[in-house]
Tab-separated table of N, CA and C and ligand atoms in Angstrom:
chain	number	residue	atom	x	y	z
A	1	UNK	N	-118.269	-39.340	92.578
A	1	UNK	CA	-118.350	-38.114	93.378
A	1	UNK	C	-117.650	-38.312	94.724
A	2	UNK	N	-116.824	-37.489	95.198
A	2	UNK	CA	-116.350	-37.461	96.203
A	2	UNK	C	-117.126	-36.765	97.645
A	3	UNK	N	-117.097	-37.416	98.717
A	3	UNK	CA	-117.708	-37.410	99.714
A	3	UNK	C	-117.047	-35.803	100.301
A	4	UNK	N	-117.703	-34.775	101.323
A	4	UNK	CA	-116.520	-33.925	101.609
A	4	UNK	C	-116.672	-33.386	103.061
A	5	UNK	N	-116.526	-35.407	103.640
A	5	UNK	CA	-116.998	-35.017	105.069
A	5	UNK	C	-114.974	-34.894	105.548
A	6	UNK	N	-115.286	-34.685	106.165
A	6	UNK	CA	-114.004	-34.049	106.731
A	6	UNK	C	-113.713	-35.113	108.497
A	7	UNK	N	-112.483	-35.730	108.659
A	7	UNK	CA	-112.384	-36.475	109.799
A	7	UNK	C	-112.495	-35.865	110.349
A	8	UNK	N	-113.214	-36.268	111.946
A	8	UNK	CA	-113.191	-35.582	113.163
A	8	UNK	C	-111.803	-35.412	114.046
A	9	UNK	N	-111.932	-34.143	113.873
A	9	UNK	CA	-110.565	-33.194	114.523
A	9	UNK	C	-110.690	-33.021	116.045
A	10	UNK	N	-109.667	-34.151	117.130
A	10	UNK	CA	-109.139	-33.986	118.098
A	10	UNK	C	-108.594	-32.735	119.065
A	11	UNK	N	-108.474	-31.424	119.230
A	11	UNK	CA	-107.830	-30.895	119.874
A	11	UNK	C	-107.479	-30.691	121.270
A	12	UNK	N	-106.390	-30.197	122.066
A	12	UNK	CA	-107.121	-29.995	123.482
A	12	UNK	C	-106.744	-28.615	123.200
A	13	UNK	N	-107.732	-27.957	124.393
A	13	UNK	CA	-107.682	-26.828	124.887
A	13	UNK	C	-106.582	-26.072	125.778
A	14	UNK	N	-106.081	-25.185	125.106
A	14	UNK	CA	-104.755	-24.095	125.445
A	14	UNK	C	-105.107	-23.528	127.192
A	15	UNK	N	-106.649	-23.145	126.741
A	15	UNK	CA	-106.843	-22.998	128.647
A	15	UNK	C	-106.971	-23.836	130.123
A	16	UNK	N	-107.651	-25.059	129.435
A	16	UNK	CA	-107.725	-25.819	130.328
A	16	UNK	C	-107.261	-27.077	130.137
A	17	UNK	N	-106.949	-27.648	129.412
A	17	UNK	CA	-106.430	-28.628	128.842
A	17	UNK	C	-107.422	-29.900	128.489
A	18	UNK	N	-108.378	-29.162	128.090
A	18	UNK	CA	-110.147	-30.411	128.081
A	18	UNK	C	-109.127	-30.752	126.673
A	19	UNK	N	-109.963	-32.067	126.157
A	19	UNK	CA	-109.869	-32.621	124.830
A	19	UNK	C	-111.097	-32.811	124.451
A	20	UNK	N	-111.321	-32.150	123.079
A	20	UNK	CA	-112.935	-32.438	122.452
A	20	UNK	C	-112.512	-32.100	121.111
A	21	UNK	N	-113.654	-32.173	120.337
A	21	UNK	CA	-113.901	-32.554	118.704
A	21	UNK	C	-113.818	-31.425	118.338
A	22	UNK	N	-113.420	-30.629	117.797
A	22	UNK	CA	-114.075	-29.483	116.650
A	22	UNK	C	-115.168	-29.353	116.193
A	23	UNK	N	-116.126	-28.145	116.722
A	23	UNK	CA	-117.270	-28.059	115.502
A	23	UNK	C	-117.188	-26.683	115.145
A	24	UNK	N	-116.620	-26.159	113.844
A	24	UNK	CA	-116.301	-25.438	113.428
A	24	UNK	C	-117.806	-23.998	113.098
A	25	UNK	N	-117.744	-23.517	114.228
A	25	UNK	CA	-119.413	-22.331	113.849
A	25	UNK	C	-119.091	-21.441	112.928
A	26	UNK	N	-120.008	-20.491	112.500
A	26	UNK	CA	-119.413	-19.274	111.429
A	26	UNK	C	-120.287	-18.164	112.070
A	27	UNK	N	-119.596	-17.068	111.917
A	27	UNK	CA	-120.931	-15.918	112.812
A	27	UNK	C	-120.270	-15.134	111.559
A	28	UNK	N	-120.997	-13.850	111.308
A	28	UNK	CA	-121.106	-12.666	110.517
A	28	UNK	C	-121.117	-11.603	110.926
A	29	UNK	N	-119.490	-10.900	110.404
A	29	UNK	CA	-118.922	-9.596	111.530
A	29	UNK	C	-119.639	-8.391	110.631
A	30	UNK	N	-120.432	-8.468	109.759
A	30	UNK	CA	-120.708	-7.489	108.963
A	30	UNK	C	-119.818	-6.887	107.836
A	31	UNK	N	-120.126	-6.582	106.771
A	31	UNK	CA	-119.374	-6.223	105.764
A	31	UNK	C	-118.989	-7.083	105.290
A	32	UNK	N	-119.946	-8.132	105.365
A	32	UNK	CA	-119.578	-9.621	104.111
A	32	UNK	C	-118.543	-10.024	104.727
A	33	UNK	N	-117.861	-10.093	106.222
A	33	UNK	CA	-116.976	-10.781	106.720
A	33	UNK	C	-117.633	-11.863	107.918
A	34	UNK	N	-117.109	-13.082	107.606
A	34	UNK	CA	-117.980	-14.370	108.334
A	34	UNK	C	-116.203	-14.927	108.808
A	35	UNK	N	-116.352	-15.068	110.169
A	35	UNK	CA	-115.133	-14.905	110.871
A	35	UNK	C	-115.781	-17.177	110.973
A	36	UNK	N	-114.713	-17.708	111.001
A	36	UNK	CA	-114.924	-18.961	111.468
A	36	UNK	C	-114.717	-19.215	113.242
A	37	UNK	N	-114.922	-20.313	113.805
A	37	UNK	CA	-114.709	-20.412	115.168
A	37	UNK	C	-115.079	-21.378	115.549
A	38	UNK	N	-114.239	-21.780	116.478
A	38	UNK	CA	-114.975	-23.031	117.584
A	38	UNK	C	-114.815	-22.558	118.907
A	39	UNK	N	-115.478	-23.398	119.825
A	39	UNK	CA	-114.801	-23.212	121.471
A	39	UNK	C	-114.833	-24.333	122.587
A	40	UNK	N	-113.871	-24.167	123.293
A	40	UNK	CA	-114.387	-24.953	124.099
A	40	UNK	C	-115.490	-25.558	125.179
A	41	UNK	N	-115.930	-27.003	124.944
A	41	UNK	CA	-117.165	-27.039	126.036
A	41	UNK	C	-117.091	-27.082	126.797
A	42	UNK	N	-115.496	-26.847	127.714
A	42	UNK	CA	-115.601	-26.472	129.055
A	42	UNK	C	-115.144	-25.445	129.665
A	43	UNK	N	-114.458	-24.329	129.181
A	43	UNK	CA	-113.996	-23.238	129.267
A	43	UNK	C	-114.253	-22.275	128.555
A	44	UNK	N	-115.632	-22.431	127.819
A	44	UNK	CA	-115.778	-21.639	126.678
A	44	UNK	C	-114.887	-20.616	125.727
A	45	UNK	N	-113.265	-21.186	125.754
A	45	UNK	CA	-112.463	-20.396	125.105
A	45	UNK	C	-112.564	-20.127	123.969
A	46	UNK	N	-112.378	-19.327	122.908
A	46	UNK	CA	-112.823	-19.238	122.172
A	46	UNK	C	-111.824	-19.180	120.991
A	47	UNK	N	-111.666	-19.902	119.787
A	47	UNK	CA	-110.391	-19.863	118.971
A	47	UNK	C	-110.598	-19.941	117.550
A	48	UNK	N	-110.228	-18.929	116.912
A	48	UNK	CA	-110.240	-18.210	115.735
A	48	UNK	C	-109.979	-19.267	114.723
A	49	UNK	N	-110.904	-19.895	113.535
A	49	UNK	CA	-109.917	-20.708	112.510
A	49	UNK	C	-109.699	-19.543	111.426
A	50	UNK	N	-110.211	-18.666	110.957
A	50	UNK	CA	-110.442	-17.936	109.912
A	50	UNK	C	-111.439	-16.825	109.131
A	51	UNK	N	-111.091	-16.038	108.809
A	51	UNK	CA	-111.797	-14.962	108.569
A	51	UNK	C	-111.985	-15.123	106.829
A	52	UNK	N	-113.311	-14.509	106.805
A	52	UNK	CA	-113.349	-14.482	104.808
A	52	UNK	C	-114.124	-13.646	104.499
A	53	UNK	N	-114.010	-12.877	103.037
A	53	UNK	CA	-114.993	-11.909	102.800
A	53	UNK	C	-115.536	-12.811	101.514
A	54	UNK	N	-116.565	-11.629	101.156
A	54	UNK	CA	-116.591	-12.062	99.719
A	54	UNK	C	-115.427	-11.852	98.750
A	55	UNK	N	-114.768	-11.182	98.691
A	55	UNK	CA	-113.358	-11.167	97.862
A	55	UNK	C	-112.726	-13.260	97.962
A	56	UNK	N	-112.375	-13.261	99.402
A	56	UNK	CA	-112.067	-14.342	99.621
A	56	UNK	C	-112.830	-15.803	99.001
A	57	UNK	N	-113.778	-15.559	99.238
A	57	UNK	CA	-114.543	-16.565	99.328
A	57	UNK	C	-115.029	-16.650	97.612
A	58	UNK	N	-115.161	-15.878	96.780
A	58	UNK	CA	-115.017	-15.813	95.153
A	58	UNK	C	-113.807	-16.236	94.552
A	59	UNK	N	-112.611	-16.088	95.466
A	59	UNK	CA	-111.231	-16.535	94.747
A	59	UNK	C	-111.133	-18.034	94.785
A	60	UNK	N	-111.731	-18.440	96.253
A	60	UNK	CA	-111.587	-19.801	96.739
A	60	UNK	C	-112.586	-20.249	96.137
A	61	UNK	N	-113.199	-20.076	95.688
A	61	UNK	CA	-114.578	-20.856	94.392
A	61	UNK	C	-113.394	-21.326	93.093
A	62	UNK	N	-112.979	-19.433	92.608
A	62	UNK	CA	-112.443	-19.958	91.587
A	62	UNK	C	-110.922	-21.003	91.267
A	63	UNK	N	-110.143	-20.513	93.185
A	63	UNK	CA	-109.768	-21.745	92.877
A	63	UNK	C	-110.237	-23.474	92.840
A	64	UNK	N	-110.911	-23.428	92.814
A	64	UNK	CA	-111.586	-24.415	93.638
A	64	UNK	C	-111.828	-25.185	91.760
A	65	UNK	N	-112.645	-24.184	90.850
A	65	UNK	CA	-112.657	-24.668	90.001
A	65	UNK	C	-112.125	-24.824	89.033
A	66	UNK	N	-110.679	-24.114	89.124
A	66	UNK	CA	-109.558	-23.830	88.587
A	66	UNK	C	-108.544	-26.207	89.045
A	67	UNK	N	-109.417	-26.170	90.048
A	67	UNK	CA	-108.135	-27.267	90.312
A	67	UNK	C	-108.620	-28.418	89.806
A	68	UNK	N	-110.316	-28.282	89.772
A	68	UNK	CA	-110.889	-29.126	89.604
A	68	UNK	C	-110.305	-29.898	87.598
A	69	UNK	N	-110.680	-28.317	86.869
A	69	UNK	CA	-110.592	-28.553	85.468
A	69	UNK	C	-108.626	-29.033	85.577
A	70	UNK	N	-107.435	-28.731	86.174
A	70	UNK	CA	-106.313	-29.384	86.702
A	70	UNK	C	-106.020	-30.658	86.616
A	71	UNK	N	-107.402	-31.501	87.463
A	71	UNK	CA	-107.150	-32.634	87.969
A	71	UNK	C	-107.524	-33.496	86.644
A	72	UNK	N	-108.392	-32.873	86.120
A	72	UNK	CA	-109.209	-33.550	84.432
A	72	UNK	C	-107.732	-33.620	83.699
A	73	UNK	N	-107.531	-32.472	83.480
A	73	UNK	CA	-106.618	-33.032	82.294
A	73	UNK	C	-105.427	-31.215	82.941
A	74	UNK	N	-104.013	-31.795	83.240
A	74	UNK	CA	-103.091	-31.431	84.105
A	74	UNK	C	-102.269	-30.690	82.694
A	75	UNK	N	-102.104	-29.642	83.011
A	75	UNK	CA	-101.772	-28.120	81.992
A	75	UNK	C	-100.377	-27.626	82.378
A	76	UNK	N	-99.632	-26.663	81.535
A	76	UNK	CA	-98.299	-26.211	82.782
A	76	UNK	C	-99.236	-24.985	82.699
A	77	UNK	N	-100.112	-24.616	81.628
A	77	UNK	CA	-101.208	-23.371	81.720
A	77	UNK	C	-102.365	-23.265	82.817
A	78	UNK	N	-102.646	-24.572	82.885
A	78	UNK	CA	-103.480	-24.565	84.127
A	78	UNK	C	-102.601	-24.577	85.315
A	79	UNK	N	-101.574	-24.798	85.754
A	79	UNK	CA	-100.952	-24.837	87.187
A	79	UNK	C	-99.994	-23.649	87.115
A	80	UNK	N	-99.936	-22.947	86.107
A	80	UNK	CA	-99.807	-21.057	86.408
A	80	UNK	C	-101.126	-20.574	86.723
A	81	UNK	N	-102.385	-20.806	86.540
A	81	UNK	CA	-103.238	-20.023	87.171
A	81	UNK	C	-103.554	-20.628	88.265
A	82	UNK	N	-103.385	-21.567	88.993
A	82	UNK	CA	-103.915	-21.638	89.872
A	82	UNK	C	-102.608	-20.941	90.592
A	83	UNK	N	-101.427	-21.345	90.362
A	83	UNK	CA	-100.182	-20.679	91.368
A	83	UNK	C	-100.873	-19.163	91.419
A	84	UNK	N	-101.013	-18.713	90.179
A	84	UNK	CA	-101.554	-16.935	90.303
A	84	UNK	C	-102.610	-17.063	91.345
A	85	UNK	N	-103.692	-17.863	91.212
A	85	UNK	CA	-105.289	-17.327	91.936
A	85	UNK	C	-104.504	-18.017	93.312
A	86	UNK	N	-103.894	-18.873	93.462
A	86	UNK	CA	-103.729	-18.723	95.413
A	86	UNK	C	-102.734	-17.713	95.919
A	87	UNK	N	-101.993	-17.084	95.121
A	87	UNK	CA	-100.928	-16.098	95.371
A	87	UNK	C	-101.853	-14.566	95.679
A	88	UNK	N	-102.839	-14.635	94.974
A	88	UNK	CA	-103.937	-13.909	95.155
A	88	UNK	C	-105.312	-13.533	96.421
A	89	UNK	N	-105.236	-15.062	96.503
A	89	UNK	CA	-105.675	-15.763	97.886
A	89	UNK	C	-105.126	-15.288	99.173
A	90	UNK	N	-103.871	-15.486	98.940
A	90	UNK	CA	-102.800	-15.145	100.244
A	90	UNK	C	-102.977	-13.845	100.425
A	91	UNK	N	-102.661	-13.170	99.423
A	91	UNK	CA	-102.525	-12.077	100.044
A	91	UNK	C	-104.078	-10.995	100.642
A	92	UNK	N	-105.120	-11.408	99.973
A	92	UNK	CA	-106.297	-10.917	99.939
A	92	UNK	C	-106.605	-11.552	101.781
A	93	UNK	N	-106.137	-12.471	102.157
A	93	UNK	CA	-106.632	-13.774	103.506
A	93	UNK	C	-105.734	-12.348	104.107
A	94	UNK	N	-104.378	-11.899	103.849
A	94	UNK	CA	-103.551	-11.510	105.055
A	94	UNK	C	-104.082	-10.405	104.907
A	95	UNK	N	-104.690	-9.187	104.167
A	95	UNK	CA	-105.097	-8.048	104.262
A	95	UNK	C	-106.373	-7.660	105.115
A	96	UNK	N	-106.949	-8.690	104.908
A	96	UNK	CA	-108.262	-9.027	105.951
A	96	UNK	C	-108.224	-9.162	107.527
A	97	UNK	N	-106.852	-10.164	107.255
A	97	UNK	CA	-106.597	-10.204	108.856
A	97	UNK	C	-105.755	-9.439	109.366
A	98	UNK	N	-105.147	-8.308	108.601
A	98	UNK	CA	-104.459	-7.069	109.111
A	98	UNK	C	-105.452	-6.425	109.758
A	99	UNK	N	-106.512	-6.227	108.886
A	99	UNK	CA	-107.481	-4.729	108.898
A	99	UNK	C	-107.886	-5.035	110.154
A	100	UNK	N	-108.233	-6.107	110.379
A	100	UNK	CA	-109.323	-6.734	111.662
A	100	UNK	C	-108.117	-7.013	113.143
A	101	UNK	N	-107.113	-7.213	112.734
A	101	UNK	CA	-106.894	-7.942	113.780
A	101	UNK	C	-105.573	-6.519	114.702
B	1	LIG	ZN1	-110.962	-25.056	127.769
Protein backbone atom coordinates (compact mmCIF):
# COMPACT_ATOMS: atom_id res chain seq x y z
CA UNK A 1 0.00 0.00 0.00
CA UNK A 2 1.17 3.23 -0.80
CA UNK A 3 1.55 5.96 1.76
CA UNK A 4 -0.31 9.40 0.39
CA UNK A 5 1.41 11.82 2.54
CA UNK A 6 2.42 14.41 0.32
CA UNK A 7 6.10 16.43 0.93
CA UNK A 8 5.96 19.54 2.68
CA UNK A 9 5.52 22.39 0.21
CA UNK A 10 7.88 25.50 0.67
CA UNK A 11 6.37 28.70 -0.73
CA UNK A 12 6.99 32.39 -0.18
CA UNK A 13 4.47 34.84 -0.14
CA UNK A 14 3.64 37.22 -3.30
CA UNK A 15 2.71 39.96 -0.57
CA UNK A 16 5.19 39.99 1.76
CA UNK A 17 7.71 37.81 0.94
CA UNK A 18 7.32 35.47 4.40
CA UNK A 19 8.36 31.76 3.56
CA UNK A 20 6.14 29.02 5.18
CA UNK A 21 4.71 25.48 4.55
CA UNK A 22 1.44 24.98 2.90
CA UNK A 23 -1.54 23.81 4.73
CA UNK A 24 -3.92 23.38 2.24
CA UNK A 25 -7.82 24.32 4.09
CA UNK A 26 -11.11 23.53 2.15
CA UNK A 27 -14.22 25.81 2.94
CA UNK A 28 -17.71 25.18 1.14
CA UNK A 29 -19.03 27.92 -1.31
CA UNK A 30 -22.36 26.16 -1.47
CA UNK A 31 -23.77 24.25 -4.30
CA UNK A 32 -21.47 21.30 -3.71
CA UNK A 33 -18.56 23.70 -4.53
CA UNK A 34 -15.51 23.31 -1.88
CA UNK A 35 -13.04 25.98 -3.14
CA UNK A 36 -9.35 24.81 -1.79
CA UNK A 37 -6.94 27.45 -0.03
CA UNK A 38 -4.14 28.35 2.00
CA UNK A 39 -2.78 31.69 3.46
CA UNK A 40 -0.35 33.32 4.71
CA UNK A 41 0.73 33.42 8.54
CA UNK A 42 1.84 36.67 8.22
CA UNK A 43 -0.11 38.65 5.90
CA UNK A 44 -3.02 36.65 5.89
CA UNK A 45 -3.04 36.63 2.01
CA UNK A 46 -5.04 34.50 0.78
CA UNK A 47 -4.36 32.04 -2.39
CA UNK A 48 -6.63 29.98 -4.35
CA UNK A 49 -5.32 26.18 -5.12
CA UNK A 50 -8.66 24.99 -6.59
CA UNK A 51 -12.17 24.78 -6.91
CA UNK A 52 -14.37 21.34 -7.24
CA UNK A 53 -17.87 20.30 -7.44
CA UNK A 54 -19.36 17.17 -7.26
CA UNK A 55 -19.20 16.73 -11.06
CA UNK A 56 -15.43 17.21 -10.46
CA UNK A 57 -14.75 15.39 -7.74
CA UNK A 58 -16.82 11.97 -9.24
CA UNK A 59 -14.63 12.24 -12.43
CA UNK A 60 -11.45 12.47 -10.29
CA UNK A 61 -12.58 9.24 -8.32
CA UNK A 62 -13.21 7.72 -11.57
CA UNK A 63 -10.12 8.73 -12.78
CA UNK A 64 -8.46 7.79 -10.07
CA UNK A 65 -9.79 4.26 -10.52
CA UNK A 66 -9.52 4.15 -14.02
CA UNK A 67 -5.47 4.52 -13.46
CA UNK A 68 -5.35 2.43 -10.78
CA UNK A 69 -6.91 -0.85 -12.88
CA UNK A 70 -3.92 0.92 -15.79
CA UNK A 71 -1.18 0.41 -13.53
CA UNK A 72 -2.37 -3.56 -12.89
CA UNK A 73 -2.27 -4.56 -16.14
CA UNK A 74 -1.51 -1.43 -18.95
CA UNK A 75 -4.33 -1.51 -21.98
CA UNK A 76 -4.15 0.85 -25.26
CA UNK A 77 -8.17 0.43 -24.09
CA UNK A 78 -7.47 1.45 -20.79
CA UNK A 79 -5.22 4.61 -21.65
CA UNK A 80 -8.12 5.85 -24.15
CA UNK A 81 -10.31 6.11 -21.23
CA UNK A 82 -8.46 7.60 -19.05
CA UNK A 83 -7.16 10.22 -21.96
CA UNK A 84 -11.25 10.58 -22.40
CA UNK A 85 -12.11 10.91 -18.41
CA UNK A 86 -9.22 13.71 -17.92
CA UNK A 87 -10.19 15.49 -21.18
CA UNK A 88 -13.45 15.51 -19.37
CA UNK A 89 -11.87 16.66 -16.19
CA UNK A 90 -10.41 19.68 -17.92
CA UNK A 91 -12.94 20.89 -19.21
CA UNK A 92 -15.64 20.38 -16.38
CA UNK A 93 -12.33 22.16 -13.75
CA UNK A 94 -12.41 25.24 -16.50
CA UNK A 95 -16.26 25.66 -16.59
CA UNK A 96 -16.36 25.93 -12.88
CA UNK A 97 -13.77 28.35 -12.78
CA UNK A 98 -15.38 30.45 -15.51
CA UNK A 99 -18.78 30.53 -13.74
CA UNK A 100 -17.10 31.62 -10.41
CA UNK A 101 -14.37 33.53 -11.27
ZN1 LIG B 1 2.35 37.30 3.27
Amino acid sequence: MKARIQPVKIVECDKCGKEFSIKVKVKKLGKGIEQSYFKCPKCKAKYEVARTNSNTRRLQKELNRLQLEYNKKPSEKGYKKISKKREELRKEMLKLNERLG
